[in-house]
Coordinates of C-alpha atoms in Angstrom, one line a residue:
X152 CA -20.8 0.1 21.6
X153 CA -18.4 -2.8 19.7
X154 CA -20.2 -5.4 22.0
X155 CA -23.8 -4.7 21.5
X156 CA -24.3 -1.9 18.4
X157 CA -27.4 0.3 19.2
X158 CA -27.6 -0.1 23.2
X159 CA -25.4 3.0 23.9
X160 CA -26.7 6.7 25.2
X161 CA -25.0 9.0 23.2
X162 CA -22.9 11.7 24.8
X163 CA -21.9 14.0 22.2
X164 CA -23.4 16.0 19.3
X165 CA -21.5 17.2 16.4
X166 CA -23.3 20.0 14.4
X167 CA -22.2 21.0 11.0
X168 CA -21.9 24.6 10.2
X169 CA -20.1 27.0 8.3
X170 CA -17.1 28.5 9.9
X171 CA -19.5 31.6 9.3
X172 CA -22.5 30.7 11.2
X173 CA -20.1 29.3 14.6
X174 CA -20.7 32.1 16.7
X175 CA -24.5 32.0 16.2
X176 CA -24.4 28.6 16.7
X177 CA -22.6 29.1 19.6
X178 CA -24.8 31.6 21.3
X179 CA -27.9 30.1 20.6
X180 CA -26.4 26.5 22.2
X181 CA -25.7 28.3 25.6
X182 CA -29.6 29.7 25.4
X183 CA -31.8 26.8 27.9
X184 CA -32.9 24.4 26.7
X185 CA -29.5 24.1 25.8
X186 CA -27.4 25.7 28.2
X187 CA -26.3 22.6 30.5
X188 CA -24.5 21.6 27.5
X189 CA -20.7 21.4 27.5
X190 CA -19.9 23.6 23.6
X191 CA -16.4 23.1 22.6
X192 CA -16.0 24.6 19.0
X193 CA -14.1 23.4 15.8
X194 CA -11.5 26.7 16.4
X195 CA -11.2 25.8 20.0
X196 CA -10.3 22.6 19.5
X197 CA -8.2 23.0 17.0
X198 CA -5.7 25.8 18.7
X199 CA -6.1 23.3 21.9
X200 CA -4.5 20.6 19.5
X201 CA -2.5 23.1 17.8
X202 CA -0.8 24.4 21.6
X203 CA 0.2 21.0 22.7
X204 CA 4.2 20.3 22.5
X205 CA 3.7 16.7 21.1
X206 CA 1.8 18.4 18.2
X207 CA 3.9 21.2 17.5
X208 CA 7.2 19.1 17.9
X209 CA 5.8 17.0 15.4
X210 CA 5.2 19.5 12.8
X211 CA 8.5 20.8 12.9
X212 CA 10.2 17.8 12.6
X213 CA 7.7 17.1 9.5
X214 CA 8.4 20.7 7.7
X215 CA 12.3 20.3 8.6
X216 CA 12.0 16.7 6.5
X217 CA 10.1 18.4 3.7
X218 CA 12.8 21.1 3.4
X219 CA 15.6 18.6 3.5
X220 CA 14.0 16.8 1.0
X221 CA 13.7 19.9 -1.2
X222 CA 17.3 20.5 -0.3
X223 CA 18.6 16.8 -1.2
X224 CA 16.4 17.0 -4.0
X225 CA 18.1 20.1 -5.7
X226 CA 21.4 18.5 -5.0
X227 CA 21.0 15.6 -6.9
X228 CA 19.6 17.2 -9.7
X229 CA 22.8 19.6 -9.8
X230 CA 24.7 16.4 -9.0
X231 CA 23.1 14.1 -11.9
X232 CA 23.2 17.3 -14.2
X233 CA 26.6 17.9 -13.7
X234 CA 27.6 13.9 -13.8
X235 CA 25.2 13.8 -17.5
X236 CA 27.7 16.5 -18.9
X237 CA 30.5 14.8 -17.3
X238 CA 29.3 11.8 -19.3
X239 CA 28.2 13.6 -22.8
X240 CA 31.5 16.3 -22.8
X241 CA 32.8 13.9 -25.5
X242 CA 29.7 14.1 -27.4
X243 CA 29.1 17.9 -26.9
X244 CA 32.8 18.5 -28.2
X245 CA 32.0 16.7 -31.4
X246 CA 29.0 18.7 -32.3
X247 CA 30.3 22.2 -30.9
X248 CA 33.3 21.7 -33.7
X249 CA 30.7 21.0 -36.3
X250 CA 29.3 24.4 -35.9
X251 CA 26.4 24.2 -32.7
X252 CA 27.2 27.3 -30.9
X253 CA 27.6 26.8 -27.1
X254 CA 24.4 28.3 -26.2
X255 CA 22.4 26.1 -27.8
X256 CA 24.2 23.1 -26.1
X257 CA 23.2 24.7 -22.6
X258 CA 20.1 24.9 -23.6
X259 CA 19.5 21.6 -24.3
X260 CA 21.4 20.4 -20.9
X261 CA 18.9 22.8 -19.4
X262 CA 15.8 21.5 -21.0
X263 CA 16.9 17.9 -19.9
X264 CA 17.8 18.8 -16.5
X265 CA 14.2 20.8 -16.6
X266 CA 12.4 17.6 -18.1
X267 CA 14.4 15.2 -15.5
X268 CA 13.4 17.3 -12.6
X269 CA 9.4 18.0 -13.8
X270 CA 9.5 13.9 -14.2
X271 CA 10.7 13.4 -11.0
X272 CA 8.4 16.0 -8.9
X273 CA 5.1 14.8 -10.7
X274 CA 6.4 11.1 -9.6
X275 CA 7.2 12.2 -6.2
X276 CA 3.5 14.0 -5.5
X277 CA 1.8 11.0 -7.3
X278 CA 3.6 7.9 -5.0
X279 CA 3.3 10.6 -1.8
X280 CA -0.6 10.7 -2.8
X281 CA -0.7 7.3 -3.1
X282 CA 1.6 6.1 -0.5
X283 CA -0.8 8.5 1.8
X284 CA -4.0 6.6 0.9
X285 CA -2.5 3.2 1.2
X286 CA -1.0 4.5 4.7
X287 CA -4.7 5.8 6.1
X288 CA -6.1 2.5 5.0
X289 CA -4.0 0.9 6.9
X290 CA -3.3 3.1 10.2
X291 CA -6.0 2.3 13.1
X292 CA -6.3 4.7 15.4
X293 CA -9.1 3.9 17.8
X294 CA -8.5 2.0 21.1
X295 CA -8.4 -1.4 21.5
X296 CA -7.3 -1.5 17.4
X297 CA -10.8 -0.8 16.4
X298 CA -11.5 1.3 13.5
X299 CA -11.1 5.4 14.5
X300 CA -14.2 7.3 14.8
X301 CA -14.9 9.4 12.9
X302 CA -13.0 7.4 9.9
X303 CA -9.9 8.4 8.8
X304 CA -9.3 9.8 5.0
X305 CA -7.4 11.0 2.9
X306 CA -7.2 14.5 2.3
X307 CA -4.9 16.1 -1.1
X308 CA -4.8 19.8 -0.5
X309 CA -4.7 20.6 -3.9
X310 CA -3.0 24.0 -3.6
X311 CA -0.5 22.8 -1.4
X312 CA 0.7 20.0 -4.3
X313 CA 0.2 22.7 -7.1
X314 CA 2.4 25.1 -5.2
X315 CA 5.0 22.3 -4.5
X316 CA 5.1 21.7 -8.2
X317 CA 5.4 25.1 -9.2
X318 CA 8.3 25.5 -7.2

């Protein structure tokens, strides 16, 4: 196909339907004139790729980064936090003996821990998208360093980042 576009038989089919309409699909592909076909469906192949140990050893090494991140994460906030009062005790002792009561001290180290830590998980999400899209634009995947087929792109699961920065 890369040395002379257009001259090749084609060997597969994909077929676009919804994850409702499979097993109809399905069926009426193993009916003649269809039935010498080889059907291999989207679920199929996905648990296939799903079962192999390269593919599972892979995702837990990726979820065991993404919790130590969350973990390193959470200590340095604690860590800068506890470094910013460190720094500001002077200042904090000045205005605690002109009258602020100590509750409303902590509550202003919280709300600048809170605003530190919202500023740094929007940032995060924002240079992982991005980082992601530069990455896939980059990445070839297809033998012989041609470009992968189908294309590659980049897909933001939209729940997934809300939820990540909810928590």
């Amino acid at each position: 196909n890369a040395n002379a576009p257009g001259t090749a038989v084609p060997r597969e089919v994909w077929i676009g339907a919804p994850a409702a309409a499979e097993h109809r699909v399905a069926a009426a592909l193993h009916r003649p004139p269809f039935s010498d076909l080889s059907v291999r469906s989207r679920a199929s192949l996905h648990s296939h790729a799903a079962s192999r140990p390269l593919a599972r050893g892979i995702l837990v090494v990726l979820e065991g980064a993404a919790i130590l991140s969350v973990v390193l994460a959470a200590a340095g906030l604690v860590l800068i936090a506890a470094a910013d009062l460190a720094d500001e005790r002077p200042h904090l002792d000045d205005l605690e003996a002109m009258g602020v009561p100590p509750r409303t001290l902590r509550a202003h180290l919280l709300v600048r821990a809170a605003v530190l830590s919202v500023a740094g998980a929007i940032g995060g999400v924002v240079l992982g998208a991005v980082l992601s899209a530069a990455v896939v634009d980059v990445v070839q995947l297809g033998a012989g360093t041609s470009a992968a087929v189908p294309p590659l792109r980049t897909a933001v699961p939209i729940g997934l980042v809300v939820l990540a920065l909810t928590a």
